[in-house]
Amino acid sequence: MMETPSSEVISTKLRRVAEAARNAPTMAFTTLAHHIDVAWLREAHRRTRKDGATGVDGQTAEQYEEHLEDNLKALLDRAKSGTYRAPPVKRVHIPKGDGSSTRPIGIPTFEDKVLQRAVTMLLEAIYEEDFYEHSYGFRPRRSPHQALEVLQNTAVRWGGGWIVEVDIQKFFDTLDHERLREILRRRVRDGVILRLIGKWLNAGVLEGSELSHPDAGTPQGGVISPLLANVYLHEVLDEWFLRTVRERLVDQAKLIRYADDFVILCKRKDDAQRVLDVLPKRFAKYGLTLHPDKTRLVSFRQPDKAPPDEPPSTFNLLGFTHYWSLSKRNFWVVKKRTAKDRLARAIQRVARWCREHRHMPVQLQWQALSKKVRGHFGYYGVSSNMLSLRAFLRAVVGAWWKWLARRSNARFTWAAMYRLLERLPLPTPRIVHRWGT
């Protein structure tokens, strides 16, 4: 997305805010809202996705843009005067991959997304100076694959160790509002900004015709929610781990976190056990609960350094199962394959799509399926994962054939399917993220 002259001015302002935050790491900003003007909102609008579903007001991005300048001026006036009313988030339920349950997603109004983006831009400039290197989730110029690469390289360099694998139960639903406000006030004391955040936290959720106001959690789908989650976990986990826990361990330990997904790799088992023992107490202090079955200690030592009777172990992070294997040059390395549950859900999502769209013209089906396959390969296309990529493509072809055959009066054979794939080939598996294997 190319910057406009106005965008360059906003970028300069953001750099100044970041510099002030960097030079005064314990200072609380008392005046921030003055940075937000119509030009700032215009830039926030530019950075806001335009293709999302509509919120409770039913207004699309195109409709909002018909009178963009007037809308932005009115939005600014309401935000600064305190008369802005945060609309409820519309909750919809998206089926999970197995089709047996659904996952709730929140959809703010388009105007609310713009204002949330404007505030997020300001807060991000401050907190990016505070956040640590081991935090990768929903941050500029950071990705899950960077987190995975660091974890892989550290494990190989150390010859493995013990993994503390952690699962926070319903993190985005249980985040404590009062604790979050307390944490924010240590760095931000601008009344306009804090008031807006409070309104978003209390805006409520509209599900069908029922409006509820949860007293905990951040609205999933909100532009500002990932940043607020990072601010919360920076306090709950990151600061505590680096300044308290790691200093008391006998040997090295490394935290890798992507939003609320994280693992801790320890060189020594006793260190890992101490961390595992204290984690539930630390999280409970902030109103969070760790899943008792999914939070565990995993021996993840390099096989030639583990006892002969110890079976090979694996752990999951960010949709991948991590395991030890010999490289082509006969060195022990950590490899990754698509986690079984993620692969199954991806296949089931495609199969459900093929069923629901079986009467769509074949050319349009091919275009949609090609996009889905490329997206899957774009994330899961990592070194050592070719078998899982091929399995996914085979399943996609199978689901497509099944539902094309169901809609046809004439027998649609596999030979006919192969001829279709020659004319409309799906993307082939490819490794997008290459690391040493």
Short mmCIF file of C-alpha atoms in Angstrom, two decimals:
data_model
loop_
_atom_site.label_atom_id
_atom_site.label_comp_id
_atom_site.label_asym_id
_atom_site.label_seq_id
_atom_site.Cartn_x
_atom_site.Cartn_y
_atom_site.Cartn_z
CA MET A 1 0.00 0.00 0.00
CA MET A 2 1.70 3.20 -1.22
CA GLU A 3 1.97 6.14 1.13
CA THR A 4 0.48 9.50 0.21
CA PRO A 5 2.06 12.85 1.23
CA SER A 6 -0.42 12.92 4.12
CA SER A 7 0.67 9.41 5.10
CA GLU A 8 4.28 10.57 5.27
CA VAL A 9 3.30 13.36 7.68
CA ILE A 10 1.50 10.84 9.90
CA SER A 11 4.53 8.52 9.77
CA THR A 12 6.72 11.39 10.97
CA LYS A 13 4.37 12.02 13.90
CA LEU A 14 4.40 8.33 14.78
CA ARG A 15 8.20 8.26 14.75
CA ARG A 16 8.24 11.18 17.18
CA VAL A 17 5.85 9.40 19.54
CA ALA A 18 7.97 6.26 19.32
CA GLU A 19 11.14 8.23 20.01
CA ALA A 20 9.56 9.80 23.10
CA ALA A 21 8.51 6.34 24.32
CA ARG A 22 11.99 4.95 23.69
CA ASN A 23 13.71 7.80 25.52
CA ALA A 24 11.37 7.61 28.53
CA PRO A 25 10.49 3.92 29.06
CA THR A 26 8.67 4.56 32.36
CA MET A 27 6.84 7.74 31.36
CA ALA A 28 3.04 7.84 31.14
CA PHE A 29 1.77 9.86 28.17
CA THR A 30 -0.79 12.40 29.36
CA THR A 31 -1.45 14.03 25.98
CA LEU A 32 -1.89 11.86 22.91
CA ALA A 33 -5.32 12.58 21.44
CA HIS A 34 -4.17 15.90 19.95
CA HIS A 35 -2.33 13.86 17.30
CA ILE A 36 -5.64 12.52 16.00
CA ASP A 37 -7.09 14.96 13.48
CA VAL A 38 -8.94 14.53 10.18
CA ALA A 39 -5.69 13.73 8.34
CA TRP A 40 -4.92 11.07 10.97
CA LEU A 41 -8.38 9.55 10.56
CA ARG A 42 -7.96 9.66 6.79
CA GLU A 43 -4.77 7.62 7.16
CA ALA A 44 -6.51 5.26 9.56
CA HIS A 45 -9.24 4.82 6.94
CA ARG A 46 -6.59 4.07 4.31
CA ARG A 47 -5.15 1.33 6.54
CA THR A 48 -8.54 -0.24 7.29
CA ARG A 49 -9.64 -3.27 5.30
CA LYS A 50 -12.55 -2.45 3.02
CA ASP A 51 -13.76 -5.98 2.22
CA GLY A 52 -14.95 -7.12 5.64
CA ALA A 53 -18.49 -8.00 6.66
CA THR A 54 -20.75 -5.20 7.87
CA GLY A 55 -21.43 -4.52 11.54
CA VAL A 56 -24.68 -3.84 13.38
CA ASP A 57 -25.44 -0.74 11.28
CA GLY A 58 -25.13 -2.62 7.98
CA GLN A 59 -22.94 0.12 6.48
CA THR A 60 -20.33 -0.94 3.93
CA ALA A 61 -16.96 0.69 3.32
CA GLU A 62 -18.23 1.96 -0.04
CA GLN A 63 -21.23 3.65 1.56
CA TYR A 64 -19.03 5.27 4.21
CA GLU A 65 -16.70 6.61 1.52
CA GLU A 66 -19.50 8.36 -0.37
CA HIS A 67 -19.23 11.23 2.15
CA LEU A 68 -15.81 10.37 3.57
CA GLU A 69 -14.61 13.82 4.60
CA ASP A 70 -17.89 14.73 6.30
CA ASN A 71 -17.98 11.37 8.04
CA LEU A 72 -14.41 11.70 9.30
CA LYS A 73 -15.02 15.22 10.61
CA ALA A 74 -18.13 14.09 12.45
CA LEU A 75 -16.28 11.08 13.84
CA LEU A 76 -13.46 13.31 15.08
CA ASP A 77 -15.87 15.67 16.80
CA ARG A 78 -17.65 12.84 18.60
CA ALA A 79 -14.39 11.12 19.62
CA LYS A 80 -12.83 14.30 21.04
CA SER A 81 -15.99 15.60 22.76
CA GLY A 82 -16.77 12.29 24.43
CA THR A 83 -20.10 11.84 22.66
CA TYR A 84 -18.91 8.92 20.54
CA ARG A 85 -20.91 5.80 21.38
CA ALA A 86 -19.13 2.56 20.59
CA PRO A 87 -21.66 0.33 18.80
CA PRO A 88 -22.03 -3.30 19.89
CA VAL A 89 -19.99 -5.89 18.07
CA LYS A 90 -22.10 -8.16 15.89
CA ARG A 91 -21.36 -11.76 16.77
CA VAL A 92 -21.56 -14.45 14.13
CA HIS A 93 -20.67 -18.10 14.46
CA ILE A 94 -18.38 -19.73 11.93
CA PRO A 95 -18.42 -23.55 11.78
CA LYS A 96 -15.22 -25.22 12.92
CA GLY A 97 -13.53 -27.65 10.60
CA ASP A 98 -15.23 -30.75 11.96
CA GLY A 99 -18.66 -29.15 11.59
CA SER A 100 -19.65 -30.21 15.12
CA SER A 101 -19.25 -26.77 16.71
CA THR A 102 -18.78 -23.12 15.86
CA ARG A 103 -16.33 -20.36 16.66
CA PRO A 104 -17.68 -16.90 17.57
CA ILE A 105 -16.35 -13.93 15.60
CA GLY A 106 -17.05 -10.28 16.37
CA ILE A 107 -17.71 -7.77 13.59
CA PRO A 108 -17.45 -4.04 14.46
CA THR A 109 -19.03 -1.36 12.29
CA PHE A 110 -16.80 0.09 9.59
CA GLU A 111 -16.63 3.49 11.28
CA ASP A 112 -15.66 1.84 14.54
CA LYS A 113 -12.86 0.01 12.74
CA VAL A 114 -11.52 3.32 11.45
CA LEU A 115 -11.50 4.91 14.91
CA GLN A 116 -9.99 1.79 16.48
CA ARG A 117 -7.27 1.87 13.82
CA ALA A 118 -6.54 5.52 14.61
CA VAL A 119 -6.07 4.77 18.32
CA THR A 120 -4.13 1.58 17.58
CA MET A 121 -1.66 3.54 15.46
CA LEU A 122 -0.89 5.78 18.44
CA LEU A 123 -0.63 3.01 21.02
CA GLU A 124 1.42 0.83 18.71
CA ALA A 125 4.04 3.59 18.38
CA ILE A 126 4.43 3.55 22.17
CA TYR A 127 4.23 -0.14 22.94
CA GLU A 128 6.44 -1.28 20.08
CA GLU A 129 9.23 0.39 22.08
CA ASP A 130 8.27 -1.69 25.14
CA PHE A 131 7.53 -5.11 23.66
CA TYR A 132 10.26 -7.76 23.61
CA GLU A 133 11.89 -9.65 20.77
CA HIS A 134 10.25 -12.96 21.75
CA SER A 135 6.75 -11.56 21.07
CA TYR A 136 5.67 -12.06 17.45
CA GLY A 137 1.88 -11.93 17.31
CA PHE A 138 0.05 -9.13 15.46
CA ARG A 139 3.04 -6.81 15.40
CA PRO A 140 4.46 -4.80 12.48
CA ARG A 141 6.98 -6.68 10.35
CA ARG A 142 6.62 -9.84 12.45
CA SER A 143 5.10 -13.17 11.55
CA PRO A 144 4.43 -16.65 12.97
CA HIS A 145 7.13 -18.07 10.71
CA GLN A 146 9.73 -15.84 12.34
CA ALA A 147 8.69 -17.24 15.72
CA LEU A 148 8.90 -20.79 14.39
CA GLU A 149 12.35 -20.19 12.90
CA VAL A 150 13.72 -18.79 16.16
CA LEU A 151 12.32 -21.75 18.09
CA GLN A 152 13.76 -24.23 15.60
CA ASN A 153 17.20 -22.62 15.58
CA THR A 154 17.35 -22.37 19.37
CA ALA A 155 16.35 -26.01 19.86
CA VAL A 156 18.98 -27.19 17.37
CA ARG A 157 21.68 -24.96 18.87
CA TRP A 158 20.95 -26.23 22.38
CA GLY A 159 20.52 -29.84 21.35
CA GLY A 160 16.93 -29.60 22.52
CA GLY A 161 15.70 -29.52 26.08
CA TRP A 162 12.33 -29.48 27.83
CA ILE A 163 9.34 -27.70 26.38
CA VAL A 164 6.71 -26.11 28.60
CA GLU A 165 3.69 -26.27 26.28
CA VAL A 166 0.93 -23.91 27.43
CA ASP A 167 -2.74 -23.42 26.55
CA ILE A 168 -4.63 -20.43 27.98
CA GLN A 169 -8.32 -21.21 28.24
CA LYS A 170 -10.51 -18.70 26.36
CA PHE A 171 -7.97 -15.92 26.72
CA PHE A 172 -9.81 -13.31 24.63
CA ASP A 173 -13.04 -14.03 26.56
CA THR A 174 -11.56 -13.83 30.07
CA LEU A 175 -9.14 -10.90 29.90
CA ASP A 176 -9.87 -8.80 33.02
CA HIS A 177 -11.04 -5.27 32.11
CA GLU A 178 -9.96 -3.61 35.34
CA ARG A 179 -6.52 -5.21 35.23
CA LEU A 180 -6.14 -4.09 31.63
CA ARG A 181 -7.05 -0.49 32.50
CA GLU A 182 -4.54 -0.56 35.35
CA ILE A 183 -1.80 -1.79 33.01
CA LEU A 184 -2.65 0.79 30.34
CA ARG A 185 -2.55 3.68 32.80
CA ARG A 186 1.10 2.99 33.51
CA ARG A 187 1.92 4.16 29.99
CA VAL A 188 -1.17 6.08 28.79
CA ARG A 189 -3.09 8.63 30.85
CA ASP A 190 -4.73 10.61 28.08
CA GLY A 191 -8.40 10.85 29.04
CA VAL A 192 -9.75 10.77 25.49
CA ILE A 193 -7.81 7.61 24.60
CA LEU A 194 -8.65 5.80 27.83
CA ARG A 195 -12.31 6.76 27.54
CA LEU A 196 -12.51 5.36 24.01
CA ILE A 197 -10.87 2.09 25.07
CA GLY A 198 -13.31 1.83 27.97
CA LYS A 199 -16.22 2.31 25.59
CA TRP A 200 -14.96 -0.46 23.32
CA LEU A 201 -14.52 -2.83 26.25
CA ASN A 202 -18.07 -2.09 27.44
CA ALA A 203 -19.76 -1.83 24.03
CA GLY A 204 -21.38 -5.21 24.31
CA VAL A 205 -22.10 -8.02 21.89
CA LEU A 206 -25.19 -8.29 19.70
CA GLU A 207 -26.07 -11.87 18.86
CA GLY A 208 -29.25 -12.06 16.85
CA SER A 209 -31.56 -9.74 18.77
CA GLU A 210 -29.90 -10.29 22.15
CA LEU A 211 -27.48 -7.67 23.49
CA SER A 212 -25.06 -8.69 26.25
CA HIS A 213 -22.30 -6.81 28.07
CA PRO A 214 -19.55 -9.21 29.22
CA ASP A 215 -17.48 -7.90 32.12
CA ALA A 216 -14.33 -9.57 30.80
CA GLY A 217 -12.60 -10.16 27.47
CA THR A 218 -11.85 -8.11 24.39
CA PRO A 219 -14.15 -8.16 21.35
CA GLN A 220 -12.58 -10.62 18.90
CA GLY A 221 -12.57 -9.06 15.47
CA GLY A 222 -11.91 -5.58 16.83
CA VAL A 223 -8.94 -3.78 15.28
CA ILE A 224 -7.58 -2.82 18.69
CA SER A 225 -8.08 -6.22 20.38
CA PRO A 226 -4.76 -7.84 19.34
CA LEU A 227 -2.80 -4.85 20.64
CA LEU A 228 -4.68 -4.86 23.96
CA ALA A 229 -4.01 -8.59 24.24
CA ASN A 230 -0.30 -8.02 23.69
CA VAL A 231 -0.24 -5.24 26.28
CA TYR A 232 -1.90 -7.57 28.78
CA LEU A 233 0.40 -10.54 28.16
CA HIS A 234 3.45 -8.26 28.13
CA GLU A 235 2.66 -7.62 31.78
CA VAL A 236 1.36 -11.06 32.73
CA LEU A 237 4.04 -13.13 31.03
CA ASP A 238 6.83 -11.33 29.18
CA GLU A 239 8.06 -8.91 31.86
CA TRP A 240 7.61 -11.49 34.60
CA PHE A 241 9.49 -14.19 32.70
CA LEU A 242 12.46 -12.00 31.78
CA ARG A 243 12.80 -10.02 35.00
CA THR A 244 11.82 -12.62 37.59
CA VAL A 245 11.66 -16.20 36.34
CA ARG A 246 14.69 -16.41 34.09
CA GLU A 247 16.94 -14.82 36.70
CA ARG A 248 16.12 -17.67 39.13
CA LEU A 249 16.73 -20.55 36.74
CA VAL A 250 19.92 -22.56 36.79
CA ASP A 251 20.43 -22.68 33.01
CA GLN A 252 19.11 -21.02 29.86
CA ALA A 253 15.44 -20.74 28.95
CA LYS A 254 13.70 -19.08 26.02
CA LEU A 255 10.14 -17.85 25.65
CA ILE A 256 8.51 -17.77 22.20
CA ARG A 257 5.08 -16.11 22.10
CA TYR A 258 2.64 -15.39 19.29
CA ALA A 259 -0.34 -13.57 20.86
CA ASP A 260 -1.76 -16.06 23.39
CA ASP A 261 0.12 -19.07 21.91
CA PHE A 262 3.48 -19.67 23.52
CA VAL A 263 6.04 -22.25 24.60
CA ILE A 264 9.06 -22.02 26.87
CA LEU A 265 12.17 -24.03 26.02
CA CYS A 266 14.43 -24.85 28.97
CA LYS A 267 17.81 -26.56 28.90
CA ARG A 268 17.19 -28.33 32.21
CA LYS A 269 14.23 -30.41 33.30
CA ASP A 270 14.18 -29.03 36.85
CA ASP A 271 14.04 -25.47 35.47
CA ALA A 272 11.16 -26.40 33.17
CA GLN A 273 9.30 -28.08 36.03
CA ARG A 274 9.68 -24.98 38.23
CA VAL A 275 8.27 -22.81 35.44
CA LEU A 276 5.37 -25.21 34.86
CA ASP A 277 4.57 -25.26 38.58
CA VAL A 278 4.40 -21.47 38.96
CA LEU A 279 2.65 -20.56 35.67
CA PRO A 280 -0.93 -21.36 36.81
CA LYS A 281 -0.52 -19.18 39.90
CA ARG A 282 0.85 -16.29 37.88
CA PHE A 283 -1.98 -16.41 35.33
CA ALA A 284 -4.65 -16.87 38.01
CA LYS A 285 -3.48 -13.59 39.55
CA TYR A 286 -4.65 -11.89 36.35
CA GLY A 287 -7.90 -13.81 36.01
CA LEU A 288 -6.60 -16.32 33.46
CA THR A 289 -6.74 -20.11 33.54
CA LEU A 290 -4.41 -22.64 31.93
CA HIS A 291 -5.93 -25.75 30.38
CA PRO A 292 -4.99 -28.61 32.75
CA ASP A 293 -4.69 -31.23 30.00
CA LYS A 294 -3.10 -29.15 27.25
CA THR A 295 -0.51 -27.47 29.49
CA ARG A 296 2.31 -29.96 29.94
CA LEU A 297 6.03 -30.63 30.11
CA VAL A 298 7.56 -32.30 27.05
CA SER A 299 11.02 -33.83 26.88
CA PHE A 300 12.31 -32.56 23.56
CA ARG A 301 15.94 -33.60 23.66
CA GLN A 302 17.98 -34.39 20.59
CA PRO A 303 17.50 -38.16 20.14
CA ASP A 304 21.19 -39.04 20.47
CA LYS A 305 21.30 -37.14 23.79
CA ALA A 306 18.17 -38.71 25.27
CA PRO A 307 18.08 -42.05 27.12
CA PRO A 308 17.74 -45.03 24.73
CA ASP A 309 14.41 -46.05 26.24
CA GLU A 310 12.85 -42.56 25.84
CA PRO A 311 10.42 -42.52 22.90
CA PRO A 312 10.60 -39.63 20.41
CA SER A 313 8.46 -36.71 21.54
CA THR A 314 6.69 -33.91 19.71
CA PHE A 315 4.82 -30.73 20.56
CA ASN A 316 2.50 -28.38 18.68
CA LEU A 317 2.79 -24.63 18.12
CA LEU A 318 1.09 -22.35 15.60
CA GLY A 319 -0.49 -25.18 13.63
CA PHE A 320 2.66 -27.30 13.29
CA THR A 321 3.88 -30.45 14.99
CA HIS A 322 7.59 -30.14 15.80
CA TYR A 323 9.80 -33.23 15.81
CA TRP A 324 13.45 -34.30 15.56
CA SER A 325 14.79 -35.83 12.37
CA LEU A 326 18.09 -36.34 10.57
CA SER A 327 18.93 -33.90 7.80
CA LYS A 328 20.25 -34.87 4.38
CA ARG A 329 23.75 -34.29 5.75
CA ASN A 330 23.03 -36.56 8.72
CA PHE A 331 22.66 -33.81 11.35
CA TRP A 332 19.84 -33.75 13.88
CA VAL A 333 17.42 -30.93 13.10
CA VAL A 334 13.93 -29.90 14.17
CA LYS A 335 11.36 -30.35 11.44
CA LYS A 336 7.71 -29.41 11.14
CA ARG A 337 4.59 -30.95 9.68
CA THR A 338 1.03 -29.69 9.68
CA ALA A 339 -0.60 -30.66 12.98
CA LYS A 340 -3.17 -33.43 12.49
CA ASP A 341 -6.08 -31.39 13.84
CA ARG A 342 -5.19 -28.39 11.66
CA LEU A 343 -4.90 -30.54 8.54
CA ALA A 344 -8.20 -32.26 9.29
CA ARG A 345 -9.96 -28.93 9.87
CA ALA A 346 -8.53 -27.45 6.65
CA ILE A 347 -9.71 -30.45 4.64
CA GLN A 348 -13.17 -30.40 6.25
CA ARG A 349 -13.56 -26.68 5.54
CA VAL A 350 -12.84 -27.24 1.85
CA ALA A 351 -15.17 -30.24 1.69
CA ARG A 352 -17.96 -28.21 3.27
CA TRP A 353 -17.33 -25.37 0.81
CA CYS A 354 -17.48 -27.77 -2.14
CA ARG A 355 -20.80 -29.15 -0.88
CA GLU A 356 -22.34 -25.72 -0.32
CA HIS A 357 -21.15 -24.33 -3.69
CA ARG A 358 -21.54 -27.43 -5.86
CA HIS A 359 -23.96 -25.66 -8.20
CA MET A 360 -21.62 -22.71 -8.80
CA PRO A 361 -20.10 -22.58 -12.33
CA VAL A 362 -17.01 -24.80 -12.47
CA GLN A 363 -14.75 -21.91 -13.53
CA LEU A 364 -15.72 -19.93 -10.43
CA GLN A 365 -15.27 -23.01 -8.22
CA TRP A 366 -11.78 -23.45 -9.62
CA GLN A 367 -10.88 -19.82 -8.95
CA ALA A 368 -12.11 -20.03 -5.33
CA LEU A 369 -10.45 -23.37 -4.65
CA SER A 370 -7.17 -22.18 -6.19
CA LYS A 371 -7.20 -19.24 -3.81
CA LYS A 372 -7.83 -21.53 -0.82
CA VAL A 373 -5.06 -23.91 -1.85
CA ARG A 374 -2.56 -21.08 -2.40
CA GLY A 375 -3.46 -19.65 1.00
CA HIS A 376 -2.87 -23.03 2.66
CA PHE A 377 0.48 -23.47 0.94
CA GLY A 378 1.40 -19.89 1.79
CA TYR A 379 1.22 -20.69 5.50
CA TYR A 380 2.01 -24.40 5.74
CA GLY A 381 4.57 -24.45 2.91
CA VAL A 382 7.62 -24.87 5.16
CA SER A 383 10.70 -27.01 4.69
CA SER A 384 10.04 -30.69 5.55
CA ASN A 385 6.24 -30.38 5.18
CA MET A 386 5.78 -31.51 1.58
CA LEU A 387 3.95 -34.74 2.51
CA SER A 388 1.26 -32.79 4.39
CA LEU A 389 0.90 -30.32 1.51
CA ARG A 390 0.39 -33.16 -0.96
CA ALA A 391 -2.14 -34.80 1.36
CA PHE A 392 -4.09 -31.56 1.52
CA LEU A 393 -4.13 -31.17 -2.27
CA ARG A 394 -5.27 -34.78 -2.75
CA ALA A 395 -8.10 -34.18 -0.31
CA VAL A 396 -9.14 -30.98 -2.09
CA VAL A 397 -9.23 -32.78 -5.44
CA GLY A 398 -11.23 -35.61 -3.87
CA ALA A 399 -13.78 -33.27 -2.33
CA TRP A 400 -14.14 -31.29 -5.55
CA TRP A 401 -14.68 -34.47 -7.59
CA LYS A 402 -17.20 -35.85 -5.08
CA TRP A 403 -19.48 -32.82 -5.18
CA LEU A 404 -19.15 -32.28 -8.93
CA ALA A 405 -20.21 -35.89 -9.36
CA ARG A 406 -23.16 -35.43 -7.00
CA ARG A 407 -24.56 -32.55 -9.01
CA SER A 408 -24.22 -34.21 -12.42
CA ASN A 409 -26.94 -36.37 -13.98
CA ALA A 410 -24.32 -38.06 -16.15
CA ARG A 411 -21.64 -40.14 -14.45
CA PHE A 412 -18.68 -37.87 -13.65
CA THR A 413 -15.75 -40.27 -13.54
CA TRP A 414 -12.22 -39.78 -12.23
CA ALA A 415 -11.08 -39.76 -15.86
CA ALA A 416 -13.35 -36.77 -16.44
CA MET A 417 -11.92 -35.16 -13.29
CA TYR A 418 -8.36 -35.57 -14.55
CA ARG A 419 -9.33 -33.97 -17.86
CA LEU A 420 -10.85 -31.06 -15.89
CA LEU A 421 -7.64 -30.66 -13.89
CA GLU A 422 -5.60 -30.55 -17.10
CA ARG A 423 -7.77 -27.67 -18.26
CA LEU A 424 -8.08 -26.01 -14.82
CA PRO A 425 -5.07 -27.11 -12.75
CA LEU A 426 -4.99 -26.38 -9.03
CA PRO A 427 -1.78 -24.89 -7.57
CA THR A 428 0.94 -27.45 -6.90
CA PRO A 429 2.48 -27.86 -3.44
CA ARG A 430 5.48 -25.62 -2.88
CA ILE A 431 7.80 -24.65 -0.08
CA VAL A 432 7.38 -20.95 0.63
CA HIS A 433 9.42 -20.72 3.85
CA ARG A 434 12.80 -22.42 3.51
CA TRP A 435 14.95 -23.19 6.52
CA GLY A 436 17.81 -25.56 6.98
CA THR A 437 16.80 -29.23 6.86
#
